[in-house]
XYZ file of C-alpha atoms in Angstrom:
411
model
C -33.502 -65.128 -32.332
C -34.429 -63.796 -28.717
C -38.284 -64.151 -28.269
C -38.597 -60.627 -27.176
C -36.881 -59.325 -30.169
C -39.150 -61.387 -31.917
C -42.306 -59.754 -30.584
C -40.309 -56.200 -30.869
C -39.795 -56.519 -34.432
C -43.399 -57.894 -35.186
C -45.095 -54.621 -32.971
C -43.613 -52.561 -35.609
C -46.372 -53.934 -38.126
C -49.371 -54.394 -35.510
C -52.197 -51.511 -35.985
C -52.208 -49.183 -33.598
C -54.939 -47.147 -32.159
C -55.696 -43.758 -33.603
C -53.779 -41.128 -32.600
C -54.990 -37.163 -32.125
C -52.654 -34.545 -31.881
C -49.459 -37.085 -31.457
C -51.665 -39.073 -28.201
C -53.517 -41.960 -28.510
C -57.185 -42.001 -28.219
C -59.122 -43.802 -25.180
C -56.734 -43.280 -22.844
C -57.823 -43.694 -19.010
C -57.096 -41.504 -15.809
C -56.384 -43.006 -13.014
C -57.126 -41.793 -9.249
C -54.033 -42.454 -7.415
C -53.079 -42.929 -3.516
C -49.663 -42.837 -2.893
C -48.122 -44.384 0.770
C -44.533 -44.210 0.937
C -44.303 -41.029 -1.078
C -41.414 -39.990 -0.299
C -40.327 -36.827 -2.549
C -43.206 -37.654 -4.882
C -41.165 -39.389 -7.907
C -43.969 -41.854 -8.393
C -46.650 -39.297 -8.103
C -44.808 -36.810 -10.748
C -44.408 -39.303 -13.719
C -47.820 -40.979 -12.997
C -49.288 -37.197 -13.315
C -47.141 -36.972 -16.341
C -48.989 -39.178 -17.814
C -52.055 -37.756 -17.280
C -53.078 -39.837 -14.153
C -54.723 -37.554 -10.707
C -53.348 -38.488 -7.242
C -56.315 -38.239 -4.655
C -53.607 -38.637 -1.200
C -49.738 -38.642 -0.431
C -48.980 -40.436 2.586
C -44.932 -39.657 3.767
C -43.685 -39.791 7.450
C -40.527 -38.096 6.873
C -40.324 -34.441 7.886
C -38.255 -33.180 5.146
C -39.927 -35.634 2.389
C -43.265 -34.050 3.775
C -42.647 -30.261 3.190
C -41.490 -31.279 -0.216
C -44.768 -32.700 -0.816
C -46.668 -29.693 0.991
C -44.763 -27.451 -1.411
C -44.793 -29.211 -4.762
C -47.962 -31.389 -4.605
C -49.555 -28.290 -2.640
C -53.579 -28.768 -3.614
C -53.132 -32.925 -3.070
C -54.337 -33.954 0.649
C -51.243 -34.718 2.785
C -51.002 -37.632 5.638
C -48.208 -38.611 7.762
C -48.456 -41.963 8.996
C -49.850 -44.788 6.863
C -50.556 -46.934 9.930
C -52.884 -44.101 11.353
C -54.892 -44.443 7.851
C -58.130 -45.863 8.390
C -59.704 -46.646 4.849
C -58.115 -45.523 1.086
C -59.711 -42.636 0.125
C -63.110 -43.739 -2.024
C -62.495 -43.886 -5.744
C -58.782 -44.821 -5.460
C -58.296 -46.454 -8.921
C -54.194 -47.319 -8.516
C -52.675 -47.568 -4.868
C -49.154 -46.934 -5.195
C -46.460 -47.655 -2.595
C -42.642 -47.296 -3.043
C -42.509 -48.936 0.470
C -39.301 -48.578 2.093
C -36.281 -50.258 1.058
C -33.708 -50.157 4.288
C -34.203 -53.610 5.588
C -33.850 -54.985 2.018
C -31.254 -52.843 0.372
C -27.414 -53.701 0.635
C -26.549 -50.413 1.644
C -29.162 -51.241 4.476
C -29.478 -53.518 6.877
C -31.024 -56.227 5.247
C -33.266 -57.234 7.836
C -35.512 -58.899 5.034
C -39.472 -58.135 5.482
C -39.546 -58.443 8.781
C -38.041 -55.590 9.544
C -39.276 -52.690 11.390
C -39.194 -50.135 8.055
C -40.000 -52.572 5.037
C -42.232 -54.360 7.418
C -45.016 -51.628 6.718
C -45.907 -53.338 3.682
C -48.348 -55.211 6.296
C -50.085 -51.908 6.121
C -50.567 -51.667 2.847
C -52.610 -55.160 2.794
C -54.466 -53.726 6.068
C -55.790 -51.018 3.717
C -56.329 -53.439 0.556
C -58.510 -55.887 3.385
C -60.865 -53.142 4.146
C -61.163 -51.823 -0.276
C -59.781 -53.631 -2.783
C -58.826 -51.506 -5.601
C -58.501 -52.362 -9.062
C -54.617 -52.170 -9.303
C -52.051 -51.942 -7.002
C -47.867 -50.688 -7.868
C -45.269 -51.666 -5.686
C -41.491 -50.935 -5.693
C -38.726 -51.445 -3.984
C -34.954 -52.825 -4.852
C -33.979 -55.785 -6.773
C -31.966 -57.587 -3.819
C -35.318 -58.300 -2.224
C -35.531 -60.802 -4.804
C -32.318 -62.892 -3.479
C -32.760 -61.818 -0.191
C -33.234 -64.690 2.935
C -34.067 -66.848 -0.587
C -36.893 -64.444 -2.128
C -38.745 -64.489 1.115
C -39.564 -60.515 0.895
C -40.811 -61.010 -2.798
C -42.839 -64.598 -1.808
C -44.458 -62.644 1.140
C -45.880 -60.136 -0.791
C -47.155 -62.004 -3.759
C -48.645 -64.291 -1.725
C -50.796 -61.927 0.129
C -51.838 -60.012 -3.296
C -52.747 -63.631 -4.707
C -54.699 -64.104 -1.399
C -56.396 -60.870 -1.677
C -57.552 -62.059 -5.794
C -55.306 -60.269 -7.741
C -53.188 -61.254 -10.695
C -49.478 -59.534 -10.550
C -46.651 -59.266 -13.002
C -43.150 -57.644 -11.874
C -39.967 -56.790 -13.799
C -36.828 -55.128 -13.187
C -36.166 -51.843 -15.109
C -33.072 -49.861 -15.613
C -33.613 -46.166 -15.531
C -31.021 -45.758 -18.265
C -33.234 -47.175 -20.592
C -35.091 -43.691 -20.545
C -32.219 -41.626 -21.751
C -30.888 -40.897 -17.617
C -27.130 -41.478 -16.857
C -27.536 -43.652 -13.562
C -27.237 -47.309 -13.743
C -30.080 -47.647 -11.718
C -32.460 -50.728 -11.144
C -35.791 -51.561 -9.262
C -38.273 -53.783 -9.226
C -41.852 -52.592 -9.848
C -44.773 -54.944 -9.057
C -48.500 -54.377 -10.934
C -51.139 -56.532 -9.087
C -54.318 -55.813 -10.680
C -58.228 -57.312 -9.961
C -59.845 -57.434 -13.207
C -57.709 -57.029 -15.918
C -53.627 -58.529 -17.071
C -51.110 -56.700 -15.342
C -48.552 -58.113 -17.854
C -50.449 -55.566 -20.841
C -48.489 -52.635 -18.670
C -45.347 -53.498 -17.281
C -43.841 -56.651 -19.821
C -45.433 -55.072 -23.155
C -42.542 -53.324 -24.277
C -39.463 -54.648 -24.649
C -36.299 -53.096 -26.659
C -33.310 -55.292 -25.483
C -30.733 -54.564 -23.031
C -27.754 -52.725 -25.320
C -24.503 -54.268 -25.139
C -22.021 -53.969 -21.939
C -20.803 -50.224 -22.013
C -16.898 -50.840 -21.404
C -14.221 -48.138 -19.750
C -12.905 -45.678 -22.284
C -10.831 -42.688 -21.984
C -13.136 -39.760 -23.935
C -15.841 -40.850 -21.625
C -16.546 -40.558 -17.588
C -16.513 -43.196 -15.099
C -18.781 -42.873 -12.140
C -17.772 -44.961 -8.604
C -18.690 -45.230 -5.262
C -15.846 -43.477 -3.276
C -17.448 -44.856 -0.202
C -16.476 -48.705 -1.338
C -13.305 -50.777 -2.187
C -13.091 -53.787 -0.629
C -16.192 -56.049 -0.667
C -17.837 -54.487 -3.059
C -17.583 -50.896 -5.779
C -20.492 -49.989 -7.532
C -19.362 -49.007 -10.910
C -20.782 -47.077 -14.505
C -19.151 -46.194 -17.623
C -20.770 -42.684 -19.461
C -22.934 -42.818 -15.718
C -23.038 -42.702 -12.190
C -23.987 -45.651 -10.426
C -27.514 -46.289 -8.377
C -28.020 -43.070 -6.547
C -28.523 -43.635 -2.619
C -30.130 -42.814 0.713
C -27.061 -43.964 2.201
C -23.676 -45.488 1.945
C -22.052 -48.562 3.093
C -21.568 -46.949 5.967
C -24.965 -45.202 6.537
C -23.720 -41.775 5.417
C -25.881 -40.227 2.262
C -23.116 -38.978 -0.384
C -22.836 -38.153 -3.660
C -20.909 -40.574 -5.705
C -17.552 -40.232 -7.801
C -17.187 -39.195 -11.200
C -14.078 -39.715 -13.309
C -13.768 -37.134 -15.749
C -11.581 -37.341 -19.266
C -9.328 -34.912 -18.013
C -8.540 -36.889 -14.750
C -10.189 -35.065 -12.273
C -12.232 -36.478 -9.948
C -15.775 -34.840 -8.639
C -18.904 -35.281 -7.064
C -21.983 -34.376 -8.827
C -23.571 -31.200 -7.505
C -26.751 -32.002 -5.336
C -28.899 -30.421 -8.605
C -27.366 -32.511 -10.954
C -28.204 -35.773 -8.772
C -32.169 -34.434 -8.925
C -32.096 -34.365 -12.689
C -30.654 -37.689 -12.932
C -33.639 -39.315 -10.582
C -35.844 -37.106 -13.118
C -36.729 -34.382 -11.423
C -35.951 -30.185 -12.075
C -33.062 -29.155 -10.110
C -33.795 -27.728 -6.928
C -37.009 -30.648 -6.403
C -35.640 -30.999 -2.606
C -35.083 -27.156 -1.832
C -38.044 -27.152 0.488
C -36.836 -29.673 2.656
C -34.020 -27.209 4.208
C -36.900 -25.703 6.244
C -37.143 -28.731 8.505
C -33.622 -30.464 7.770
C -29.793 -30.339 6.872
C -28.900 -29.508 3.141
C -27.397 -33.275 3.297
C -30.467 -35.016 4.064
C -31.863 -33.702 0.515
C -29.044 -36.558 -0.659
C -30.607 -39.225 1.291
C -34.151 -37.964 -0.262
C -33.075 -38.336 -3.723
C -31.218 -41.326 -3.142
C -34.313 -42.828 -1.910
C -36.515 -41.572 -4.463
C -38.492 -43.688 -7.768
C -37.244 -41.861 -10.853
C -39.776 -40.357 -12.356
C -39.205 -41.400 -16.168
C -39.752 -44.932 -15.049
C -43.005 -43.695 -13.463
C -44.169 -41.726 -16.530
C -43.770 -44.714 -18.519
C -45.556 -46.888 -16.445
C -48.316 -44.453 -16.199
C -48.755 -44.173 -19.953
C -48.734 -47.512 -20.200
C -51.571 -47.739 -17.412
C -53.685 -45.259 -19.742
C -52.864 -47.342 -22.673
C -51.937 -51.013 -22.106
C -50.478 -52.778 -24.906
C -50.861 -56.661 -25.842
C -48.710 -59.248 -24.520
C -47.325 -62.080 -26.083
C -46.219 -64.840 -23.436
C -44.643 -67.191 -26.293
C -41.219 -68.083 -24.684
C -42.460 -67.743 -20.975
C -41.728 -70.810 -19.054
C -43.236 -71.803 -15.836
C -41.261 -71.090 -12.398
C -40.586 -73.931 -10.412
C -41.373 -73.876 -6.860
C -38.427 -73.496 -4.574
C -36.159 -72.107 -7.688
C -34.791 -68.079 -7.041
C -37.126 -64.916 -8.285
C -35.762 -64.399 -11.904
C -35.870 -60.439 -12.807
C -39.178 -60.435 -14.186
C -42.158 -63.000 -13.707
C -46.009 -63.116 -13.807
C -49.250 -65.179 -12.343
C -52.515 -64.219 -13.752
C -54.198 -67.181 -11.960
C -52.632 -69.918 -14.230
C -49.456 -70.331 -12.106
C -46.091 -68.778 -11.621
C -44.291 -67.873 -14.731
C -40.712 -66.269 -15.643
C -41.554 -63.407 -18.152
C -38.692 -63.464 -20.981
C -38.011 -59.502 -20.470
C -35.195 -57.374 -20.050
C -34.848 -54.314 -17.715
C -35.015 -52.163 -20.749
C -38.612 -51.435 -21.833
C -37.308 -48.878 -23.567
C -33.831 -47.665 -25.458
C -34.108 -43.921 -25.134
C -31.106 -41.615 -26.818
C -28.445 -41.330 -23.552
C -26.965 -38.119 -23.327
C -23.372 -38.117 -22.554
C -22.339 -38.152 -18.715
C -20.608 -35.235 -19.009
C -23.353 -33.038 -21.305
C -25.710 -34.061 -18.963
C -23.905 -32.414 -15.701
C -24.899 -28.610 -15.792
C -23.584 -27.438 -12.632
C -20.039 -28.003 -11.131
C -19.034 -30.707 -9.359
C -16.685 -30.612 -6.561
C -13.464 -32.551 -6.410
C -13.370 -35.087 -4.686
C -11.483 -34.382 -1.131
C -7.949 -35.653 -0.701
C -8.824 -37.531 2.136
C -11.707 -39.225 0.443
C -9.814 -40.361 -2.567
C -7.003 -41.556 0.300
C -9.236 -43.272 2.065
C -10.537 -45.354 -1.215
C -6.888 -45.960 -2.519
C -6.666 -47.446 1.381
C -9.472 -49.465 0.684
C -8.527 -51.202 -2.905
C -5.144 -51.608 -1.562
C -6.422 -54.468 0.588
C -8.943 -55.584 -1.404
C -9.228 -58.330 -3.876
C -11.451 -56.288 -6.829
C -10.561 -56.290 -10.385
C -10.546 -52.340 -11.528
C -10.200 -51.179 -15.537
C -6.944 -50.750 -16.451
C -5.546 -47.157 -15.560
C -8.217 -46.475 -13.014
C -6.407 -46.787 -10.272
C -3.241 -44.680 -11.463
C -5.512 -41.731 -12.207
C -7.291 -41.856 -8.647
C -3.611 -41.830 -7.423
C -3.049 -39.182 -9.898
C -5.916 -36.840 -8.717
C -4.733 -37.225 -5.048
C -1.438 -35.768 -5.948
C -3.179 -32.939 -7.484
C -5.503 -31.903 -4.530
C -2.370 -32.260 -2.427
C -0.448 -30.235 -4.476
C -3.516 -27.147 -4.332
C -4.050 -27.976 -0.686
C -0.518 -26.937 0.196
C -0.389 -23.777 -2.846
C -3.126 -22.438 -0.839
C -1.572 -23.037 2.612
């Protein structure tokens, strides 16, 4: 038996504390200082959970008057290199620090680049106060990226600064969200094991969802030869930008055969958030740069676990870990609380929330998915050398003759 599901079945008879009114007693609040705030998805599920945020720190204009409108009594700077000190009392600093130069969509620049390079700044800030814990986040290609180099970087500094860190990989469908959706989040923590909040729970990855016909198929119309992102009963990751630098909305196969993207609300609710989260950033930008936004953004029911788990950590049992050999690839969830290097036996699910259907969770309509856009893709696979479920292609071919067809009723 899997170690994990060993320690998942045995939590089931450990005590656990008393509870009033459904919550646990003893729980702590945090004071929070989020950099690389973006849209606030880290800040909303922390707060969630019960946890204050002290600063928000976002250079983006249209990010920014998000902030300024939903986070409108938290203090509100612009650029994290003009920061100075943390604010005093800052418990948790928390920076989703910016992905482009390690994301395959991106540019994949590695650390060094000019965007994911500001992580410098957060260890600027951590030189002049240390604070008790620190959350990072960012994709999971950072951890195969120019050999881990990104990921080696950064816990080398927090090790060199005296903190302990544990990371894993976590899927946001394993809180009940449609996407197919993975990041890495990174607790580095002074005085206490970071491993009692992000590895404690563990429910199992389910088994590999496969195409059926009652059930929607989300793809990335964008893709088809190299590489097609891909979700059955979801939509894949949600992004800031294509292949091809353009934020879209991905593709949705329906059961009846037609083909949609997922209105702009729709794609707010699946990163967590009420529909209508980005409104306020029309003041300052275009309606599409709310996709890039909410592409870019932490989903918050990741955050709101994490933060309840922050307010009440839970024991961790390392039986099974195994030591990581210098030189050998970042595995998808590891740990050094000043013993070494070690691979944490973990999946990405933490949890195994209820899913709702694909479909039942879509609440506004979606619009079909242009004829030239579904050409274009057909163009793509043509040429390409990917393996596709069986029928998928004959019902993209299927839907183009059917927005042909209306484009030239309507002519």
């Amino acid at each position: 038996m899997r170690r994990s599901t060993q320690r998942k079945q045995l939590k089931l008879f450990q005590k656990k504390p008393p509870t009033v009114g459904g919550e646990r007693t003893r729980r702590r609040v945090l004071k929070v200082s989020g950099l690389f705030a973006g849209i606030g998805g880290l800040e909303l599920g922390l707060g969630r959970a019960g946890h204050d945020t002290l600063l928000l720190c976002e250079i983006d204009d249209g990010a920014r008057t998000v902030l300024q409108s939903r986070f409108a009594e938290i203090s509100l700077t612009e650029d994290v290199r003009s920061m100075k000190a943390l604010p005093t009392g800052t418990d948790l600093l928390a920076a989703g620090f910016p992905c482009q130069d390690l994301s395959q969509a991106g540019r994949t620049a590695g650390i060094e680049g000019s965007r994911s390079g500001l992580i410098g700044e957060v260890f600027r800030l951590l030189e002049k106060r240390r604070v008790p814990l620190v959350l990072l986040e960012n994709v999971p290609f950072m951890l195969q990226l120019s050999r881990g180099r990104a990921l080696e970087v950064i816990v080398s500094a927090l090790e060199g600064l005296g903190y302990s860190w544990a990371y894993r990989v976590v899927d946001t469908r394993a809180f009940g969200l449609p996407q197919r959706r993975e990041r890495v989040f990174l607790l580095a923590a002074l005085d206490e094991d970071p491993r009692r909040v992000l590895l404690s729970d563990e429910a199992g990855e389910p088994e590999r969802d496969e195409p059926r016909a009652e059930v929607a198929f989300g793809f990335y119309w964008t893709e088809g030869i190299r590489g097609l992102g891909w979700a059955v009963d979801a939509v894949p990751t949600l992004k800031g930008g294509s292949t091809i630098g353009i934020p879209s909305a991905p593709a949705i196969l329906l059961p009846s055969g037609e083909i949609i993207q997922p209105d702009l609300r729709d794609a707010e609710r699946l990163q967590g958030f009420p529909a209508d989260w980005t409104e306020p950033a029309e003041r300052v930008a275009r309606r599409g740069h709310r996709w890039h936004l909410v592409g870019n953004a932490i989903t918050v029911d990741v955050a709101a676990w994490i933060g309840r788990r922050l307010a009440t950590p839970e024991s961790y049992d390392p039986t099974g870990d195994r030591p990581l050999p210098k030189g050998q690839p970042w595995p998808r969830a590891a740990w050094n609380v000043g013993k070494g290097r070690f691979v944490a036996d973990v999946s990405a699910w933490p949890e195994r929330r209820p899913r709702i259907p694909l479909c039942d969770f879509l609440e506004f309509p979606g619009k079909p998915l242009s004829a030239r856009a579904t050409a274009g893709f057909l163009s793509r696979t043509a040429v390409s050398s990917l393996n596709f479920p069986p029928g998928f292609l004959q019902k993209v071919e299927r839907h183009l003759e059917r927005v042909r067809q209306e484009l030239a009723t309507a002519v």
